[in-house]
Tab-separated table of C-alpha atoms and ligand atoms in Angstrom:
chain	number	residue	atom	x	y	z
A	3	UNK	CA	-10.894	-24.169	-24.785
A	4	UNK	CA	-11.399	-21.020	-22.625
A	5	UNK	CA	-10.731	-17.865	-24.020
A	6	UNK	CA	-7.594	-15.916	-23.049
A	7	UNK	CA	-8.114	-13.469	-20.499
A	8	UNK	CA	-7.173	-9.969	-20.982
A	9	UNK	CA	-6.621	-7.938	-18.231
A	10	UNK	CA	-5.619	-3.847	-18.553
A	11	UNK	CA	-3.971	-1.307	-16.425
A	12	UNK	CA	-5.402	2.284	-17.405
A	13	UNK	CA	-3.925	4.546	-15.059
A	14	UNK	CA	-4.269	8.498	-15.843
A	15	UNK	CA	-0.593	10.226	-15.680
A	16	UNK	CA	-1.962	13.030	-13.795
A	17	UNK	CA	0.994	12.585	-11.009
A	18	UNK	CA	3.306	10.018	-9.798
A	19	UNK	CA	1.418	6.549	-9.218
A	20	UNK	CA	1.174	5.940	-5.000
A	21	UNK	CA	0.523	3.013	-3.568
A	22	UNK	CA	-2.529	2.838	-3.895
A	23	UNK	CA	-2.260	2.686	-7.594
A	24	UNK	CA	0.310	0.103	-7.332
A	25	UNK	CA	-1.728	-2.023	-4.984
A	26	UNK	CA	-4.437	-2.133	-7.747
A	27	UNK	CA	-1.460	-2.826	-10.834
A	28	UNK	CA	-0.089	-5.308	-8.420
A	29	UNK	CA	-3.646	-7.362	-7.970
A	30	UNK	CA	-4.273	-6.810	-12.190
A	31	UNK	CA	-1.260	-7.756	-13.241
A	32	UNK	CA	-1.099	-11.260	-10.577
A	33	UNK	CA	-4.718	-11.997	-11.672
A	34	UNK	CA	-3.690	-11.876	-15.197
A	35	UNK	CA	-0.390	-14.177	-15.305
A	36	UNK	CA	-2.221	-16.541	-12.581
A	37	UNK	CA	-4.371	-17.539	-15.523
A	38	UNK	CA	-1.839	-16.900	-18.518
A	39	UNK	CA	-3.701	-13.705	-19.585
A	40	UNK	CA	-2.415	-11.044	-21.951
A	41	UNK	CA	-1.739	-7.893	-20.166
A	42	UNK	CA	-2.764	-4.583	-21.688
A	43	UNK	CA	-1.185	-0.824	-20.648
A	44	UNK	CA	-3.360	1.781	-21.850
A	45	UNK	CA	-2.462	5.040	-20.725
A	46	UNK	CA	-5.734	7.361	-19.409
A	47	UNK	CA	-4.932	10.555	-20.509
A	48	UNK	CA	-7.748	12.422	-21.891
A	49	UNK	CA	-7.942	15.319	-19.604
A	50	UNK	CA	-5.068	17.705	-20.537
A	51	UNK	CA	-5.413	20.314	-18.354
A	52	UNK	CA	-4.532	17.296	-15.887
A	53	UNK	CA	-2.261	14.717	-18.012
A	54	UNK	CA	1.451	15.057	-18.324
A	55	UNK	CA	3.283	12.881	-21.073
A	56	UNK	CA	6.777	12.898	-18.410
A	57	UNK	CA	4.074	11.202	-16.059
A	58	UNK	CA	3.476	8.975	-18.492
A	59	UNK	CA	6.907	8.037	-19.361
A	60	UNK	CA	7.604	7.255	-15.829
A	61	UNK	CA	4.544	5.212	-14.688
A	62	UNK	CA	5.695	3.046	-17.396
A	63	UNK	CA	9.185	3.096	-15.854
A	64	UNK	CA	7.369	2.257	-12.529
A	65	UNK	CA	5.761	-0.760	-13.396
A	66	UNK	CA	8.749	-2.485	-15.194
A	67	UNK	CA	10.755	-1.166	-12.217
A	68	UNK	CA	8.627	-3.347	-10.065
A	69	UNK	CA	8.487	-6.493	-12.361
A	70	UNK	CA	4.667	-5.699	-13.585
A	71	UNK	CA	5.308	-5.404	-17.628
A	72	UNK	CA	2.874	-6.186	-20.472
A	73	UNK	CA	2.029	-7.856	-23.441
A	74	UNK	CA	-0.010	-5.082	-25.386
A	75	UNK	CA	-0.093	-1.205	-25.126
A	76	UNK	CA	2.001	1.767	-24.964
A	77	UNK	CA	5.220	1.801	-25.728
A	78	UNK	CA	4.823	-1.716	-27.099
A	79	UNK	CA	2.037	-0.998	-29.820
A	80	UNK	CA	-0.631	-4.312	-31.016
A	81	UNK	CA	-3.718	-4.600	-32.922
A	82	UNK	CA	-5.444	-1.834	-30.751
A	83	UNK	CA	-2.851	0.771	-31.293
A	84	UNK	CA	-2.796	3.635	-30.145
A	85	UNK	CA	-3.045	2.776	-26.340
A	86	UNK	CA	-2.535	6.638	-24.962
A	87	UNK	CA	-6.726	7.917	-25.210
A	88	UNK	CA	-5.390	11.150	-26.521
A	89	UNK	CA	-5.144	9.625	-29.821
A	90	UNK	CA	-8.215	7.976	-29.708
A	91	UNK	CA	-10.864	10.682	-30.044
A	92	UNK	CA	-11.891	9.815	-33.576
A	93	UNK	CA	-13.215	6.540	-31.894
A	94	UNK	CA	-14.928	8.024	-28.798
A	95	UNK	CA	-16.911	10.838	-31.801
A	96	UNK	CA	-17.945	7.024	-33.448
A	97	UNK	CA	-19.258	5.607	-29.906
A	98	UNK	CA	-20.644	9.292	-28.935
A	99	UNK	CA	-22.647	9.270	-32.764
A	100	UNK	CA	-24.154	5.698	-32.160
A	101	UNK	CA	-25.358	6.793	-28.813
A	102	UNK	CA	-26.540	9.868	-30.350
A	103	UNK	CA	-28.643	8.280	-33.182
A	104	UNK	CA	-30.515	6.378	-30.739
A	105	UNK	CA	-31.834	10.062	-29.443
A	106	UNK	CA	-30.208	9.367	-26.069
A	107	UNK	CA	-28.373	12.050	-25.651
A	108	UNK	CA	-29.039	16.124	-25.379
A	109	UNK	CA	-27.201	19.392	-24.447
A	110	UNK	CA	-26.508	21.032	-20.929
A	111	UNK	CA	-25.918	23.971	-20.558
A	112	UNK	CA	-25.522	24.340	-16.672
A	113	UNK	CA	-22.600	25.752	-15.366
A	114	UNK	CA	-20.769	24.162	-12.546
A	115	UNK	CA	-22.656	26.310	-9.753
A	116	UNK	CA	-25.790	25.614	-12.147
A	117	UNK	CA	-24.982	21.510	-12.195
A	118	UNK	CA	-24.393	21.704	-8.032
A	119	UNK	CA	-27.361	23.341	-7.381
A	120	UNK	CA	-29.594	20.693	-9.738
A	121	UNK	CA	-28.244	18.290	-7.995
A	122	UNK	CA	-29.603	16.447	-5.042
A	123	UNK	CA	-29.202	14.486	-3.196
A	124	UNK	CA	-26.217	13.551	-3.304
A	125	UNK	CA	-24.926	9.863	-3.434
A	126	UNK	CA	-23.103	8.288	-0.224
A	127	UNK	CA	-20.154	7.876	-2.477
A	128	UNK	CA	-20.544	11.978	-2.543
A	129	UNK	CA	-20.899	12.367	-5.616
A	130	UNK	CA	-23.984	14.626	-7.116
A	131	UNK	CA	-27.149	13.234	-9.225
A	132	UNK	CA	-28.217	15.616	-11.557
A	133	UNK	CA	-32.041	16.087	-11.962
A	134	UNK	CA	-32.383	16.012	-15.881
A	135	UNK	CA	-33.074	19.697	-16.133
A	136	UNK	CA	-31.814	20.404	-19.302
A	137	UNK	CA	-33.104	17.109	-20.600
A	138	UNK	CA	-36.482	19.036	-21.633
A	139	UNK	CA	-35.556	22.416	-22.516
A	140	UNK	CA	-37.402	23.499	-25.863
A	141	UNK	CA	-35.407	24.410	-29.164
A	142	UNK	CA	-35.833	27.928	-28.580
A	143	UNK	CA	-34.717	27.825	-25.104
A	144	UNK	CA	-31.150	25.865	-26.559
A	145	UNK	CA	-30.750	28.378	-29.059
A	146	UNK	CA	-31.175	31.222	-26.737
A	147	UNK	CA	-28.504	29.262	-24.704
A	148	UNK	CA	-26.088	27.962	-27.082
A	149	UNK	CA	-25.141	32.024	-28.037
A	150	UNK	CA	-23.194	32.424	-24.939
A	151	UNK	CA	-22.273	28.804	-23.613
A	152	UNK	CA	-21.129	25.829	-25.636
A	153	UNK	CA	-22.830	22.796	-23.856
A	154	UNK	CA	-21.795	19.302	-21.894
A	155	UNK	CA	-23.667	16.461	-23.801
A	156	UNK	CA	-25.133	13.834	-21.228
A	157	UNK	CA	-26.540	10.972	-21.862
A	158	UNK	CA	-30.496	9.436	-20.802
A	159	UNK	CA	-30.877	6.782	-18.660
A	160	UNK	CA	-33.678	5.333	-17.616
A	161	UNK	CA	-35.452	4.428	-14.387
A	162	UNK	CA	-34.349	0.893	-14.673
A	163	UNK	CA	-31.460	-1.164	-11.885
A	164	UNK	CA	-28.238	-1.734	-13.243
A	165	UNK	CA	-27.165	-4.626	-11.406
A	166	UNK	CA	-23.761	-6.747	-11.877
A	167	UNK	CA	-21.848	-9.412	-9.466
A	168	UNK	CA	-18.220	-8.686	-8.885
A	169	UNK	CA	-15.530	-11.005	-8.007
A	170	UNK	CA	-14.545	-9.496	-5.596
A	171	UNK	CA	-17.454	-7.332	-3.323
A	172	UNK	CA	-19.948	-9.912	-4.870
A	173	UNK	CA	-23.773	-8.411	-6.010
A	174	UNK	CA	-23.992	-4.678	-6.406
A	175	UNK	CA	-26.873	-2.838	-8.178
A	176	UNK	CA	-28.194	0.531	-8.332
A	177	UNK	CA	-30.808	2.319	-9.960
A	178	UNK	CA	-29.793	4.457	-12.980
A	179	UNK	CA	-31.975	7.464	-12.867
A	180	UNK	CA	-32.391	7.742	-8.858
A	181	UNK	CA	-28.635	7.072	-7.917
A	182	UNK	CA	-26.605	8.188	-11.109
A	183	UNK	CA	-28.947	10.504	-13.147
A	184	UNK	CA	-28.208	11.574	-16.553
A	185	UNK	CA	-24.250	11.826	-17.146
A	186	UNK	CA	-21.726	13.504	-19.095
A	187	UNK	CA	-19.928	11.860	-21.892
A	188	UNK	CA	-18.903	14.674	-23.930
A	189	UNK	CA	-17.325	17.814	-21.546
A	190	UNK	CA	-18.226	21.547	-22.692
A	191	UNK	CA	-14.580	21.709	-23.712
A	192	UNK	CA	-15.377	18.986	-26.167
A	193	UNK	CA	-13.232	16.484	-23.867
A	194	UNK	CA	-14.799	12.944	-23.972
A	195	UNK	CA	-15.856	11.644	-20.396
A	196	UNK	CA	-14.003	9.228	-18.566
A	197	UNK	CA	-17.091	7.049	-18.778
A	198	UNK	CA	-17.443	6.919	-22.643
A	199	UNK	CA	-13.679	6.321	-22.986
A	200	UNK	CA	-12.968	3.694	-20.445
A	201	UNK	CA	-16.294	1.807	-22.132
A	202	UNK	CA	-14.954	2.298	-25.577
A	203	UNK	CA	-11.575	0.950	-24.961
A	204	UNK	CA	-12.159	-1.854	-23.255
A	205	UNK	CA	-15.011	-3.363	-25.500
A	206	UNK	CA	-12.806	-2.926	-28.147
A	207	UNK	CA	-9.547	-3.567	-26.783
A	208	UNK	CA	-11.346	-7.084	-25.378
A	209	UNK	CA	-10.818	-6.623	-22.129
A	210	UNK	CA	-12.457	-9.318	-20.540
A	211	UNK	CA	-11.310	-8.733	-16.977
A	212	UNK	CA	-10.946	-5.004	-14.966
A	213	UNK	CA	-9.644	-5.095	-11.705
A	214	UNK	CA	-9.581	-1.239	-10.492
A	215	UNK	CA	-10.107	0.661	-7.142
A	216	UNK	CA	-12.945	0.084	-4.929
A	217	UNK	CA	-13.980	3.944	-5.362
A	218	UNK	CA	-15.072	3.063	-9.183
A	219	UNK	CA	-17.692	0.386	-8.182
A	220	UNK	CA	-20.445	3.150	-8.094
A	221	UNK	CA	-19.427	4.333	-11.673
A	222	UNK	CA	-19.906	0.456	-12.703
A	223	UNK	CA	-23.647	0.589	-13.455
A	224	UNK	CA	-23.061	3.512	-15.992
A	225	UNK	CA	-20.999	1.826	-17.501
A	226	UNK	CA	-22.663	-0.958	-17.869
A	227	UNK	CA	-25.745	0.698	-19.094
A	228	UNK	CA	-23.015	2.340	-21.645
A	229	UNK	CA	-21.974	-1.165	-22.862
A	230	UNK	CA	-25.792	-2.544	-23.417
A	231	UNK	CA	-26.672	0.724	-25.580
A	232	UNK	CA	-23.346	0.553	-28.004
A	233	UNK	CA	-23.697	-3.275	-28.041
A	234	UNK	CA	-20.561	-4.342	-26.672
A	235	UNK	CA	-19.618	-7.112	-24.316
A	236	UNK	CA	-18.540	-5.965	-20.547
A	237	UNK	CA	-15.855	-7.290	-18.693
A	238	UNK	CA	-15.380	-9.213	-15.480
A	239	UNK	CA	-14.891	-6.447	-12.677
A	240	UNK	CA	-13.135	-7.281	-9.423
A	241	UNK	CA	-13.122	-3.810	-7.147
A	242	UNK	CA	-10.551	-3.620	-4.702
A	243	UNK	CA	-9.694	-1.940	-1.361
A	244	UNK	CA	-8.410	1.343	-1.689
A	245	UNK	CA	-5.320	1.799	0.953
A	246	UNK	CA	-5.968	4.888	3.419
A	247	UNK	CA	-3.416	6.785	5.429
A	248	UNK	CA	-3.540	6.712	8.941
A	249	UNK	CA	-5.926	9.754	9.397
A	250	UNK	CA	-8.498	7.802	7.333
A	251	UNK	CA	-7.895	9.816	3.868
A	252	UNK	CA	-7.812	7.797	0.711
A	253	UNK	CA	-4.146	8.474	-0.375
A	254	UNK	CA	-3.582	10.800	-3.325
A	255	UNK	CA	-1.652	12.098	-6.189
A	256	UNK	CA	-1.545	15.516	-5.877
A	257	UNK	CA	-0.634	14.733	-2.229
A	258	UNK	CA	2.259	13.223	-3.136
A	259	UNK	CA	1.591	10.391	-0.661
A	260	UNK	CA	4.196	7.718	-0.682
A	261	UNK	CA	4.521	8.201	-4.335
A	262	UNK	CA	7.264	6.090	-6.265
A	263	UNK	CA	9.582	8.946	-5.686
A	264	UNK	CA	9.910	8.396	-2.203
A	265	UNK	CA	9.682	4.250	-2.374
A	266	UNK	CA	12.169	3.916	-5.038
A	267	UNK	CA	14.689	6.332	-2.723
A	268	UNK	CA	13.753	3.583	0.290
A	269	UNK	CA	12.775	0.578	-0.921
A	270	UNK	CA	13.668	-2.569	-3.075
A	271	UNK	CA	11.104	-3.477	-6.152
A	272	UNK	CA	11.269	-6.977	-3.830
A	273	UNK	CA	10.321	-4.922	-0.774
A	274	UNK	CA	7.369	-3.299	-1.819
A	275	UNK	CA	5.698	-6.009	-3.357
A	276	UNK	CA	6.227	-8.242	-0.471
A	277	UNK	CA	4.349	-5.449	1.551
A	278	UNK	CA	1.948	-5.105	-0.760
A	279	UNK	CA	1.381	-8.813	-1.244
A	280	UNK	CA	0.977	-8.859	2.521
A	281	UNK	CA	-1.627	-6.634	2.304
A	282	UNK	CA	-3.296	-8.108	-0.276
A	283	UNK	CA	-3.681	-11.199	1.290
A	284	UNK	CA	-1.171	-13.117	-0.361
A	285	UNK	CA	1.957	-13.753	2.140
A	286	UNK	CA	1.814	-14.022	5.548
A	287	UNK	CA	4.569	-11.561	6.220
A	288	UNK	CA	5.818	-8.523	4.466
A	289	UNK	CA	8.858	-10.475	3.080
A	290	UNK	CA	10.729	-9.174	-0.050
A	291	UNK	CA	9.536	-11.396	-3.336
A	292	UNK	CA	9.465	-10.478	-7.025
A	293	UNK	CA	5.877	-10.308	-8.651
A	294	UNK	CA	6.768	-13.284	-10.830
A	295	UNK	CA	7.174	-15.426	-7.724
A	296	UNK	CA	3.623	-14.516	-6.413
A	297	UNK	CA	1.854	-15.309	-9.550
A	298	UNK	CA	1.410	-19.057	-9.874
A	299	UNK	CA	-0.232	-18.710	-6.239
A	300	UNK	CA	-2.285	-15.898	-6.790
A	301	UNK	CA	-6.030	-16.193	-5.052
A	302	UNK	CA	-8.883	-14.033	-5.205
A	303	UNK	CA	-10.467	-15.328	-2.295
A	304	UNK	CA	-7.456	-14.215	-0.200
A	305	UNK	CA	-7.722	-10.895	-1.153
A	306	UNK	CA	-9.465	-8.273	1.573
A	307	UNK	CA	-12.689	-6.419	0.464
A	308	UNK	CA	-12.504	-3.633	2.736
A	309	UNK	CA	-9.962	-0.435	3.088
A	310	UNK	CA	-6.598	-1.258	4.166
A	311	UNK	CA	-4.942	1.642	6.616
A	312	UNK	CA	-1.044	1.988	5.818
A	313	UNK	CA	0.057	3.517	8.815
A	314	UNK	CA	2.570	1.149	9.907
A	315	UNK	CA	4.564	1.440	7.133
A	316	UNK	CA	7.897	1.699	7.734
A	317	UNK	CA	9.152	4.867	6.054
V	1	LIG	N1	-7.742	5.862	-15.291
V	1	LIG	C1	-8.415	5.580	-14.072
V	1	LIG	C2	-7.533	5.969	-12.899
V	1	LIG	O1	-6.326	6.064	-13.040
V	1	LIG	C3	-8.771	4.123	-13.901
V	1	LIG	C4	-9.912	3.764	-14.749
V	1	LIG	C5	-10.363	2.325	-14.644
V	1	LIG	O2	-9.609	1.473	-14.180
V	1	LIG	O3	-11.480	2.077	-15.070
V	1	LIG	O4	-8.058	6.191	-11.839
């Protein structure tokens, strides 16, 4: 028999999802009931100086609004409880201790001028790779440090390629220590990385498939390297196009672009997933249809790889 696939949405309630966000719940959620899955909502909310529970509350209220509910997660509870990563940082101290006792990991002190500046070059994706300076600081130079500045912890990794297939952009591989350098799992405000979390939870909440924005392909390799070292089985990943406005930007929360504030106020839950069924693929018009109807003909191999501009959208 094959095993039940378990798909997740994890989005962080750091504004009001756009439609970006929904294009990627939308593509999850089909993938998922296509195959008879179990759908999982775990709510990414680790960094509170970003995370609002009222976001929370109504990204919930934004999926069922559009037909996309779940099977598992917040507001529902299950055998992974609890869903919202806030209350899960007992469990990320347990991951960041096993990494820890393998002597992977060691304190940074660099400040965020500090981190800039020891990085280079930095990665087409834009983001910087740090050189490892801190990696060999002596014990006296740490405890010199440690009196005024409470340190990052990163993690090693080695010069080795991290390389994966996904479903959807096919073979993608990258070298950890040239194009990702040593990374942060443990912030100097003692907030747990994205990186750690995300790994955590979806080993153990046996996620077998992620489908996610094209802009976290390049943070796949880490994590993947973060799976291997804490022993845990990695998902299926399927990356998809991330939907640009006209002037080429990536569209964005604190933006508000076309955030479910303004759809709601213009649109049907029937309208906007015919348009973005359309665009992913799926119908050959922008023609209102609930979710439910797309699902039993739901095919990756319709589905574009590249950016999708929303300019013509009828607003
Ligand atoms: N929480 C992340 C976001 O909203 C998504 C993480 C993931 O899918 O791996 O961008």
């Amino acid at each position: 028999m094959e095993p039940i696939l378990r798909g997740r949405f994890a989005p962080s309630p750091s504004g009001r999802m756009h439609l970006g966000n929904l294009f990627s719940a939308l593509l999850a959620w089909l993938s998922v009931r296509r195959a008879g899955g179990v759908m999982v909502l775990r709510v990414e909310d680790l960094d509170p100086g970003r995370c609002r529970p009222e976001y929370a509350r109504q990204l919930a209220d934004d999926l069922r609004w559009l037909g996309l509910d779940w099977d598992e997660g917040w507001q529902k509870g299950g055998p992974h409880s609890p869903y919202l990563q806030s209350q899960r940082t007992e469990a990320y101290a347990g991951a960041f201790r096993r990494l820890e006792a393998q002597g992977l990991l060691y304190p940074c002190y660099c400040t965020r001028a500090e981190r800039l500046a020891a990085s280079a070059p930095h990665r087409s994706d834009g983001q910087a790779v740090y050189d490892g300076r801190c990696r060999h600081l002596t014990e006296e130079a740490r405890a010199e440090l440690s009196r005024t500045r409470q340190p990052a912890w990163r993690i090693q990794v080695p010069d080795r390629t991290a390389a994966f297939s996904d479903g959807l952009q096919g073979p993608y591989a990258e070298n950890l220590l040239r194009d990702c350098g040593d990374f942060i799992l443990r912030r100097s405000d003692g907030v747990y990385a994205y990186q750690l979390a995300v790994v955590w939870d979806d080993g153990d909440m046996g996620v077998t498939q992620v489908v996610r924005g094209r802009d976290l392909l390049s943070s796949t390799p880490r994590q993947l390297y973060l799976y291997k070292r804490l022993g845990l089985t990695p998902p299926e990943f399927f990356h998809v196009p991330l939907l640009l406005a006209p002037d080429g930007r990536r569209l964005s929360k604190r933006e508000h672009d076309l955030d479910m504030g303004a759809l709601r106020a213009q649109f049907t839950p029937e309208q906007l997933i015919g348009l973005l069924a359309f665009w992913a693929g799926q119908l050959e018009q922008p023609e209102p249809v609930a979710a439910a109807e797309l699902a039993p003909c739901f095919d990756w191999a319709k589905v574009p790889k590249t950016d999708i501009t929303v300019g013509a959208l009828p607003l």
